[in-house]
Every structure is written in structure tokens, then in C-alpha cells.
Amino acid sequence: QVQLVESGGGVVQPGRSLRLSCAASGFTFSSYGMYWVRQAPGKGLEWVAIISYDGTNKYYADSVKGRFTISRDNSKNTLYLQMNSLRVEDTAFYYCAKDPGEGNYYHYMDVWGKGTTVTVSS
Amino acid sequence: SYVLTQSPSVSMAPGQTARITCGGNNIGSKSVHWYQQKPGQAPVLVVYDDSDRPSGIPERFSGSNSGNTATLTISRVEAGDEADYYCQVWDGSGVFGTGTKVTVL
């Protein structure tokens, strides 16, 4: 079955870096756009970034632009989120999610991972 | 940036109908998607493209979208429907609504 498993979360000091990974299985990973979405404690969902199926197109929320980088390795069926210059307000549960459009964007998320938690604190 | 506004909470007894609204400027011109998130769990897609249901989602879940308001309707509400519900659109970037907590009394 289609599965997404995030890893790499943890506790980090402000200003430091962290890289999240999302291992995909059960579908042709290289054919689908992917997302990162986060949720601060007790808050709603916030879209973070999207990457095209081939990795050539990437878009970011203004809140993370210039600090976060989304990437993918289709040979490893893995999505990444490199987070630099972390701030306290980046503390959240981070989910990876799949776009249902094969070779294209439908701009919604049909499959979600269970998430990984990132805490930014001194 | 585009803003989606949802009422914070709705409550109803089992068997009643829940209507969750999502307000946005001319939202009727966009495709609206809805997610259900139960406590401690990841979101689940329940309606996409205004009114389509993914496989496995009960027919009790339906959606509509017109003008400045999109609506998710849950008919014959059950205890298991208790969750937070979020609308979402794409406006050059992903936009989620503020979320609505559905409580089944």
C-alpha cells in the first residue's frame, strides 16, 4: 500500500540546521509531486513547500523561503527538507504528503505520512 | 495572500447534519479540498475538487462551492466523525483554512 514515513526530527537550537527525510513506498515515487506541510502545537495546518515529480520546480511558503530547501532523490524514493537558520516559530509537526497528479500537479494532498516533530529551543 | 476563514467549532448530536463552511474571496472560482484530522493523527483527504470523494470515504461526506463560500456537509453524523476539518486551495501557493472542530454530543 502507499506509504510515507518521515524521519529526522528532533530538538535543535535556534540558528542551527536539521534535515528531514520522507521515505515513500507503494507507488511510483518519481511520477508525483510532493509536499511538506507543518502544524505548530495546537495550531492549524501550514503548507511549507512543493516539489515537482522530477525535482525541477520548487515553491516555498514565504515563512520559510531562503531558509528551507525541498529536494528529492528518485533513485532512493526519498523526499527531503533541509531546514537552515531555524527559529523558535519553526517548532511543529512536519508531514510529507503526495500530490495525486501523475506527471503534473493537482495541488492537493491525497496521501500523508504520520509526521515527525521538530522542536527549536535554546 | 489568500485567506480562508472557517468557524472555530460546530457541535451536533449523532444523526444530525454538520455543515462546515470555508470562506474566501471568490472561492467559487477555485478548487476546494477538505481534510479530516483526528487527535494525534495525520490529516486524511475526505473531499477533493469541491465535491469528489476519495475511495473509502463514506457518501455521508459531500462538498459544494459557490461564490465566496465552500461547504463540507457531513450527513448522519457519527461519533467517529469527531475531528478537526480543514479546507485547502491553491492560490500560487498552498492555503489552508483555519480549521473547524467538530464535536459530536
XYZ file of N, CA and C in Angstrom:
681
model
N 0.839 -1.183 0.000
C 0.000 0.000 0.000
C 0.884 1.247 0.000
N 0.288 2.359 -0.409
C 1.021 3.615 -0.458
C 1.391 4.043 0.959
N 2.661 4.358 1.152
C 3.118 4.714 2.485
C 4.186 5.789 2.417
N 4.118 6.724 3.351
C 5.113 7.773 3.511
C 5.565 7.762 4.963
N 6.884 7.714 5.177
C 7.412 7.646 6.534
C 8.468 8.726 6.719
N 8.163 9.687 7.572
C 9.086 10.789 7.847
C 10.075 10.407 8.943
N 11.244 11.040 8.894
C 12.251 10.855 9.937
C 13.150 12.083 9.968
N 13.979 12.158 11.002
C 14.957 13.237 11.081
C 14.602 14.361 12.034
N 13.419 14.303 12.606
C 13.036 15.352 13.537
C 13.824 15.270 14.834
N 13.705 16.315 15.648
C 14.412 16.332 16.921
C 14.397 17.709 17.546
N 15.229 17.875 18.552
C 15.350 19.160 19.240
C 16.634 19.845 18.771
N 16.515 21.102 18.394
C 17.668 21.833 17.855
C 17.620 23.267 18.365
N 18.782 23.873 18.509
C 18.856 25.255 18.976
C 18.534 26.229 17.852
N 18.030 27.401 18.196
C 17.788 28.422 17.167
C 19.063 28.724 16.383
N 18.884 28.875 15.074
C 20.008 29.172 14.207
C 20.691 27.950 13.618
N 20.387 26.787 14.176
C 21.010 25.568 13.674
C 20.206 24.969 12.529
N 20.687 23.829 12.020
C 20.076 23.184 10.863
C 19.581 21.785 11.212
N 18.674 21.300 10.361
C 18.125 19.950 10.513
C 17.656 19.501 9.140
N 17.797 18.216 8.834
C 17.285 17.694 7.568
C 16.271 16.605 7.840
N 15.077 16.791 7.303
C 14.031 15.785 7.387
C 14.044 14.916 6.141
N 13.668 13.668 6.308
C 13.540 12.733 5.195
C 12.139 12.135 5.184
N 11.703 11.719 4.021
C 10.404 11.070 3.870
C 10.586 9.913 2.885
N 10.506 8.699 3.402
C 10.662 7.511 2.573
C 9.312 7.088 2.017
N 9.252 6.949 0.690
C 7.997 6.610 0.019
C 8.024 5.165 -0.471
N 6.868 4.530 -0.448
C 6.749 3.169 -0.956
C 5.320 2.929 -1.419
N 5.165 1.917 -2.264
C 3.835 1.525 -2.723
C 3.320 2.282 -3.927
N 4.127 3.189 -4.485
C 3.724 3.908 -5.697
C 4.989 4.337 -6.438
N 4.834 4.784 -7.673
C 5.968 5.219 -8.486
C 6.333 6.638 -8.067
N 7.217 6.719 -7.097
C 7.581 7.996 -6.462
C 7.986 9.040 -7.496
N 8.734 8.640 -8.497
C 9.297 9.580 -9.475
C 8.248 10.218 -10.380
N 6.998 9.812 -10.248
C 5.937 10.348 -11.111
C 5.061 11.404 -10.441
N 5.308 11.673 -9.158
C 4.378 12.524 -8.413
C 5.067 13.675 -7.697
N 4.396 14.832 -7.721
C 4.837 15.944 -6.906
C 4.646 15.621 -5.436
N 5.440 16.277 -4.600
C 5.414 16.016 -3.173
C 5.403 17.327 -2.396
N 4.868 17.261 -1.184
C 4.732 18.429 -0.330
C 5.354 18.196 1.047
N 5.685 19.300 1.698
C 5.872 19.342 3.141
C 4.814 20.284 3.702
N 4.172 19.826 4.762
C 3.157 20.612 5.470
C 3.490 20.519 6.954
N 3.333 21.606 7.687
C 3.645 21.562 9.122
C 2.469 22.020 9.964
N 2.555 21.682 11.241
C 1.487 22.035 12.180
C 2.126 22.358 13.532
N 2.112 23.613 13.903
C 2.626 24.025 15.201
C 1.728 23.464 16.302
N 2.255 23.296 17.492
C 1.477 22.711 18.591
C 0.169 23.458 18.822
N -0.939 22.728 18.744
C -2.251 23.310 18.978
C -2.761 24.229 17.889
N -2.064 24.268 16.761
C -2.436 25.179 15.674
C -2.895 24.413 14.440
N -3.213 25.147 13.385
C -3.692 24.549 12.154
C -2.573 24.134 11.219
N -2.979 23.665 10.045
C -2.031 23.197 9.045
C -1.440 24.375 8.281
N -0.160 24.276 7.954
C 0.530 25.305 7.176
C 1.323 24.641 6.062
N 1.039 25.000 4.824
C 1.795 24.496 3.681
C 3.206 25.067 3.733
N 4.218 24.229 3.494
C 5.610 24.655 3.587
C 6.270 24.726 2.214
N 6.162 23.634 1.440
C 6.877 23.585 0.161
C 6.294 22.497 -0.716
N 6.559 22.640 -2.026
C 6.163 21.636 -3.016
C 7.310 21.429 -3.986
N 7.479 20.217 -4.461
C 8.490 19.912 -5.467
C 7.841 19.075 -6.554
N 8.212 19.346 -7.789
C 7.648 18.614 -8.920
C 8.173 17.181 -8.942
N 7.551 16.355 -9.762
C 7.891 14.935 -9.809
C 9.357 14.691 -10.150
N 9.932 15.589 -10.967
C 11.325 15.408 -11.409
C 12.304 16.309 -10.659
N 11.789 17.078 -9.713
C 12.652 17.925 -8.892
C 13.038 19.250 -9.520
N 12.525 19.537 -10.702
C 12.973 20.760 -11.377
C 12.243 22.011 -10.900
N 11.064 21.856 -10.364
C 10.288 23.015 -9.888
C 10.029 22.900 -8.392
N 10.280 23.993 -7.692
C 10.116 24.026 -6.237
C 9.494 25.366 -5.839
N 8.578 25.320 -4.899
C 7.935 26.536 -4.412
C 7.849 26.466 -2.902
N 7.940 27.652 -2.271
C 8.009 27.706 -0.819
C 7.031 28.726 -0.247
N 6.607 28.466 0.981
C 5.857 29.473 1.725
C 6.797 30.625 2.056
N 6.255 31.821 2.133
C 7.085 32.989 2.442
C 7.795 32.833 3.784
N 7.170 32.127 4.714
C 7.722 31.990 6.054
C 9.017 31.175 6.096
N 9.285 30.401 5.045
C 10.486 29.556 5.045
C 11.402 29.831 3.866
N 10.968 30.681 2.951
C 11.744 30.951 1.741
C 13.116 31.497 2.098
N 14.134 30.922 1.472
C 15.501 31.349 1.733
C 16.156 30.606 2.876
N 15.377 29.881 3.667
C 15.925 29.118 4.799
C 15.764 27.608 4.606
N 14.666 27.199 3.996
C 14.373 25.780 3.797
C 14.579 25.412 2.322
N 15.011 24.170 2.084
C 15.163 23.669 0.718
C 14.525 22.297 0.619
N 13.600 22.163 -0.311
C 12.980 20.864 -0.585
C 13.740 20.200 -1.716
N 13.939 18.902 -1.618
C 14.628 18.165 -2.675
C 14.147 16.720 -2.650
N 14.565 15.975 -3.663
C 14.162 14.577 -3.729
C 15.233 13.773 -4.433
N 15.294 12.495 -4.092
C 16.187 11.551 -4.757
C 15.288 10.427 -5.265
N 14.944 10.472 -6.533
C 14.014 9.492 -7.085
C 14.614 8.095 -7.141
N 15.931 8.003 -7.121
C 16.554 6.675 -7.121
C 16.423 6.013 -5.752
N 16.181 6.832 -4.732
C 16.024 6.311 -3.373
C 14.592 6.426 -2.866
N 13.691 6.909 -3.717
C 12.285 7.102 -3.316
C 12.175 7.919 -2.036
N 12.944 8.987 -1.977
C 13.004 9.766 -0.746
C 12.881 11.257 -1.025
N 12.101 11.912 -0.186
C 11.906 13.365 -0.200
C 12.657 13.947 0.995
N 13.198 15.145 0.812
C 13.957 15.791 1.879
C 13.458 17.208 2.136
N 13.735 17.674 3.350
C 13.550 19.091 3.669
C 14.750 19.527 4.500
N 15.612 20.322 3.877
C 16.761 20.879 4.576
C 16.318 22.181 5.223
N 16.446 22.247 6.533
C 15.983 23.422 7.272
C 17.188 24.111 7.916
N 17.488 25.299 7.448
C 18.605 26.083 7.985
C 18.078 27.297 8.748
N 18.952 27.887 9.548
C 18.603 29.099 10.302
C 17.262 28.930 11.020
N 17.138 27.825 11.729
C 15.857 27.520 12.364
C 15.493 28.531 13.438
N 14.202 28.786 13.536
C 13.662 29.740 14.503
C 12.725 29.026 15.464
N 12.472 29.624 16.584
C 11.543 29.040 17.552
C 10.188 28.782 16.905
N 9.786 29.695 16.024
C 8.467 29.563 15.383
C 8.408 28.455 14.331
N 9.534 27.793 14.052
C 9.527 26.629 13.167
C 9.166 25.356 13.925
N 9.019 25.450 15.227
C 8.625 24.296 16.027
C 7.268 23.796 15.564
N 7.218 22.526 15.165
C 5.984 21.983 14.598
C 6.140 20.499 14.325
N 5.008 19.895 14.007
C 4.978 18.554 13.461
C 5.072 18.727 11.945
N 5.987 18.005 11.303
C 6.188 18.139 9.866
C 5.705 16.876 9.160
N 4.807 17.088 8.200
C 4.263 15.981 7.414
C 4.761 16.068 5.974
N 5.065 14.932 5.372
C 5.209 14.910 3.930
C 3.911 14.359 3.349
N 3.606 14.777 2.147
C 2.356 14.372 1.509
C 2.547 14.288 0.004
N 1.692 13.517 -0.616
C 1.799 13.239 -2.056
C 0.691 13.975 -2.815
N 1.046 14.498 -3.989
C 0.055 15.050 -4.916
C -0.478 13.902 -5.774
N -1.761 13.878 -6.074
C -2.292 12.753 -6.856
C -2.044 12.837 -8.360
N -1.525 13.966 -8.825
C -1.325 14.134 -10.256
C -0.073 13.450 -10.758
N -0.241 12.527 -11.691
C 0.915 11.821 -12.250
C 1.568 12.689 -13.327
N 2.788 13.119 -13.082
C 3.492 13.972 -14.024
C 2.980 15.398 -14.063
N 2.121 15.722 -13.102
C 1.526 17.053 -13.075
C 1.095 17.359 -11.644
N 0.658 18.607 -11.408
C 0.140 18.960 -10.080
C -1.382 18.994 -10.116
N -2.011 18.425 -9.084
C -3.418 18.655 -8.844
C -3.591 19.620 -7.665
N -2.527 19.894 -6.990
C -2.470 20.877 -5.921
C -3.296 20.525 -4.703
N -3.400 19.231 -4.402
C -3.890 18.834 -3.103
C -3.142 17.571 -2.694
N -3.405 17.090 -1.474
C -2.604 16.007 -0.896
C -3.482 14.785 -0.668
N -3.208 13.712 -1.390
C -4.077 12.543 -1.257
C -3.535 11.491 -0.293
N -2.261 11.559 0.022
C -1.662 10.624 0.976
C -0.717 11.416 1.874
N -0.781 11.145 3.170
C 0.050 11.834 4.152
C 0.855 10.828 4.961
N 2.053 11.223 5.347
C 2.793 10.440 6.320
C 2.286 10.736 7.720
N 2.843 10.042 8.694
C 2.436 10.248 10.082
C 3.140 11.437 10.736
N 4.181 11.927 10.106
C 4.836 13.142 10.577
C 6.019 12.893 11.493
N 6.828 13.960 11.648
C 7.955 13.941 12.564
C 7.998 15.305 13.254
N 8.401 15.313 14.518
C 8.334 16.540 15.287
C 9.674 17.263 15.321
N 9.624 18.564 15.144
C 10.802 19.423 15.206
C 10.572 20.452 16.315
N 11.498 20.510 17.238
C 11.426 21.487 18.324
C 12.659 22.371 18.273
N 12.439 23.665 18.148
C 13.532 24.627 18.119
C 13.518 25.385 19.439
N 14.543 25.149 20.220
C 14.562 25.743 21.558
C 15.998 25.851 22.057
N 16.251 26.904 22.797
C 17.579 27.071 23.383
C 17.652 26.371 24.746
N -1.907 37.908 0.594
C -2.057 36.470 0.405
C -3.519 36.068 0.634
N -3.882 34.957 0.027
C -5.267 34.499 0.078
C -5.585 33.931 1.456
N -6.766 34.263 1.964
C -7.161 33.844 3.310
C -8.436 33.010 3.245
N -8.427 31.893 3.960
C -9.597 31.038 4.086
C -10.063 31.050 5.532
N -11.330 31.385 5.752
C -11.852 31.532 7.102
C -12.886 30.446 7.395
N -12.680 29.748 8.494
C -13.622 28.728 8.948
C -14.111 29.087 10.354
N -15.323 28.695 10.667
C -15.821 28.877 12.027
C -15.037 27.924 12.931
N -14.723 28.353 14.148
C -13.844 27.549 15.006
C -14.415 26.192 15.396
N -15.724 26.131 15.600
C -16.286 24.877 16.074
C -17.758 24.741 15.726
N -18.185 23.486 15.603
C -19.594 23.156 15.434
C -19.873 21.930 16.286
N -21.080 21.861 16.836
C -21.464 20.724 17.662
C -22.838 20.249 17.229
N -23.025 18.950 17.277
C -24.333 18.398 16.962
C -24.463 17.007 17.555
N -25.698 16.561 17.629
C -25.976 15.226 18.150
C -25.784 14.201 17.033
N -25.518 12.970 17.407
C -25.426 11.909 16.389
C -26.682 11.858 15.537
N -26.486 11.627 14.239
C -27.619 11.537 13.337
C -27.991 12.835 12.671
N -27.516 13.944 13.237
C -27.800 15.236 12.623
C -26.814 15.510 11.488
N -27.013 16.655 10.829
C -26.166 17.051 9.713
C -25.242 18.186 10.133
N -23.949 18.030 9.847
C -22.957 19.067 10.131
C -22.597 19.784 8.842
N -22.630 21.091 8.892
C -22.207 21.902 7.741
C -21.038 22.781 8.169
N -19.901 22.585 7.515
C -18.671 23.301 7.831
C -18.358 24.219 6.666
N -18.280 25.522 6.947
C -18.067 26.472 5.868
C -16.632 26.961 5.817
N -16.235 27.361 4.621
C -14.895 27.859 4.342
C -15.062 29.095 3.465
N -14.761 30.255 4.017
C -14.973 31.498 3.297
C -13.697 32.046 2.697
N -13.793 32.495 1.458
C -12.646 33.094 0.775
C -13.120 33.948 -0.389
N -12.370 34.955 -0.748
C -12.756 35.859 -1.826
C -12.892 35.102 -3.147
N -14.129 35.045 -3.657
C -14.418 34.361 -4.921
C -13.893 32.921 -4.921
N -14.070 32.248 -3.780
C -13.579 30.871 -3.660
C -14.247 29.944 -4.665
N -15.431 30.338 -5.136
C -16.136 29.526 -6.113
C -15.374 29.333 -7.406
N -14.384 30.167 -7.660
C -13.577 30.043 -8.874
C -12.376 29.115 -8.677
N -12.228 28.605 -7.469
C -11.087 27.724 -7.158
C -11.581 26.321 -6.820
N -10.678 25.364 -6.895
C -10.977 24.007 -6.445
C -10.675 23.913 -4.951
N -11.645 23.405 -4.208
C -11.510 23.322 -2.758
C -11.395 21.857 -2.332
N -10.507 21.625 -1.411
C -10.261 20.280 -0.908
C -10.420 20.292 0.603
N -10.871 19.178 1.166
C -11.159 19.097 2.599
C -10.417 17.921 3.230
N -9.895 18.170 4.443
C -9.153 17.157 5.184
C -9.759 16.997 6.573
N -9.757 15.767 7.036
C -10.186 15.434 8.391
C -8.947 15.073 9.193
N -8.814 15.631 10.394
C -7.682 15.282 11.248
C -8.195 14.943 12.645
N -8.055 13.685 13.000
C -8.419 13.249 14.345
C -7.245 13.466 15.292
N -7.496 13.602 16.582
C -6.419 13.903 17.542
C -5.264 12.915 17.443
N -4.047 13.450 17.335
C -2.851 12.633 17.294
C -2.616 11.901 15.984
N -3.400 12.234 14.962
C -3.265 11.546 13.677
C -2.961 12.529 12.554
N -2.474 11.984 11.448
C -2.238 12.807 10.271
C -3.564 13.143 9.588
N -3.600 14.222 8.840
C -4.819 14.548 8.084
C -5.149 13.468 7.059
N -6.427 13.382 6.741
C -6.932 12.462 5.728
C -7.806 13.255 4.769
N -7.593 13.061 3.475
C -8.400 13.736 2.457
C -9.810 13.138 2.456
N -10.834 13.985 2.581
C -12.210 13.475 2.563
C -13.012 13.969 1.360
N -12.642 15.141 0.828
C -13.293 15.658 -0.377
C -12.238 16.411 -1.185
N -12.245 16.210 -2.504
C -11.343 16.961 -3.368
C -12.117 17.560 -4.532
N -11.550 18.578 -5.130
C -12.185 19.265 -6.261
C -13.642 19.614 -5.965
N -13.840 20.252 -4.852
C -15.138 20.768 -4.385
C -16.079 19.689 -3.861
N -16.221 18.579 -4.601
C -17.317 17.662 -4.258
C -17.023 16.192 -4.522
N -15.810 15.855 -4.914
C -15.474 14.450 -5.179
C -14.941 13.784 -3.919
N -15.249 12.505 -3.791
C -14.803 11.747 -2.615
C -13.746 10.721 -3.010
N -12.640 10.651 -2.243
C -11.674 9.566 -2.487
C -12.326 8.224 -2.163
N -11.768 7.173 -2.726
C -12.291 5.850 -2.416
C -12.136 5.581 -0.914
N -13.157 4.973 -0.338
C -13.119 4.653 1.082
C -13.763 5.693 1.974
N -14.059 6.868 1.421
C -14.734 7.902 2.204
C -16.242 7.717 2.058
N -16.958 7.668 3.177
C -18.406 7.412 3.105
C -19.150 8.479 2.313
N -20.271 8.080 1.718
C -21.110 9.007 0.967
C -21.705 10.089 1.853
N -21.629 9.898 3.161
C -22.151 10.911 4.085
C -21.370 12.229 3.978
N -20.164 12.152 3.432
C -19.337 13.353 3.265
C -19.565 13.909 1.858
N -19.961 15.175 1.793
C -20.176 15.802 0.495
C -19.715 17.259 0.560
N -19.476 17.832 -0.613
C -18.987 19.205 -0.641
C -19.645 20.011 -1.738
N -19.628 21.332 -1.540
C -20.138 22.248 -2.550
C -19.304 23.528 -2.486
N -19.370 24.310 -3.560
C -18.543 25.516 -3.615
C -19.179 26.513 -4.574
N -19.459 27.704 -4.067
C -20.056 28.736 -4.902
C -19.823 30.107 -4.269
N -19.644 31.099 -5.121
C -19.491 32.453 -4.613
C -18.277 32.596 -3.708
N -18.524 33.021 -2.483
C -17.448 33.220 -1.523
C -17.399 32.167 -0.427
N -18.165 31.078 -0.612
C -18.225 30.054 0.437
C -18.225 28.640 -0.128
N -17.348 27.822 0.433
C -17.363 26.381 0.175
C -17.882 25.695 1.429
N -18.562 24.576 1.237
C -19.180 23.887 2.369
C -18.899 22.397 2.319
N -18.486 21.865 3.461
C -18.382 20.420 3.653
C -19.579 20.004 4.497
N -20.339 19.051 3.994
C -21.513 18.571 4.698
C -21.313 17.130 5.126
N -21.550 16.873 6.405
C -21.480 15.509 6.929
C -22.895 15.126 7.349
N -23.487 14.199 6.618
C -24.848 13.755 6.934
C -24.809 12.632 7.957
N -25.857 12.545 8.739
C -25.985 11.455 9.739
C -24.676 11.311 10.528
N -24.328 12.368 11.197
C -23.049 12.422 11.918
C -22.928 11.278 12.921
N -21.706 10.734 12.982
C -21.398 9.643 13.915
C -20.296 10.099 14.868
N -20.175 9.392 15.969
C -19.141 9.729 16.954
C -17.751 9.717 16.327
N -17.547 8.819 15.388
C -16.247 8.699 14.722
C -15.910 9.857 13.803
N -16.865 10.755 13.565
C -16.611 11.924 12.713
C -16.022 13.080 13.517
N -15.946 12.930 14.823
C -15.390 13.982 15.672
C -13.923 14.196 15.328
N -13.595 15.421 14.898
C -12.258 15.712 14.388
C -12.170 17.193 14.044
N -10.961 17.610 13.664
C -10.769 18.927 13.070
C -10.846 18.773 11.550
N -11.476 19.744 10.907
C -11.630 19.712 9.459
C -11.020 20.992 8.861
N -10.232 20.814 7.813
C -9.548 21.930 7.165
C -9.893 21.976 5.683
N -10.206 23.168 5.182
C -10.320 23.348 3.736
C -8.960 23.793 3.199
N -8.782 23.629 1.888
C -7.497 23.971 1.270
C -7.714 24.336 -0.190
N -7.006 25.346 -0.645
C -6.998 25.714 -2.062
C -5.558 25.976 -2.473
N -5.378 26.139 -3.780
C -4.078 26.553 -4.306
C -4.252 27.942 -4.911
N -3.438 28.878 -4.470
C -3.514 30.258 -4.960
C -2.103 30.725 -5.283
N -1.397 29.916 -6.053
C 0.012 30.201 -6.317
C 0.898 29.620 -5.230
N 0.253 29.227 -4.141
C 0.884 28.517 -3.034
C -0.239 27.807 -2.290
N 0.125 26.885 -1.455
C -0.895 26.168 -0.709
C -1.484 27.029 0.388
N -2.806 26.991 0.515
C -3.500 27.757 1.544
C -4.474 26.838 2.259
N -4.350 26.784 3.581
C -5.275 26.010 4.394
C -6.201 26.968 5.148
N -7.407 26.504 5.383
C -8.313 27.247 6.239
C -7.868 27.146 7.685
N -8.538 27.904 8.526
C -8.173 27.994 9.934
C -8.591 26.775 10.744
N -9.444 25.942 10.164
C -9.847 24.705 10.822
C -11.129 24.839 11.622
N -11.919 23.787 11.608
C -13.165 23.718 12.366
C -13.181 22.446 13.185
N -13.425 22.592 14.475
C -13.503 21.418 15.344
C -14.948 20.942 15.389
N -15.163 19.711 14.992
C -16.496 19.115 15.023
C -16.625 18.247 16.257
N -17.602 18.575 17.090
C -17.858 17.816 18.300
C -19.203 17.123 18.181
N -19.211 15.832 18.447
C -20.456 15.061 18.421
C -20.906 14.863 19.858
N -22.035 15.443 20.182
C -22.501 15.465 21.572
C -22.959 14.100 22.064
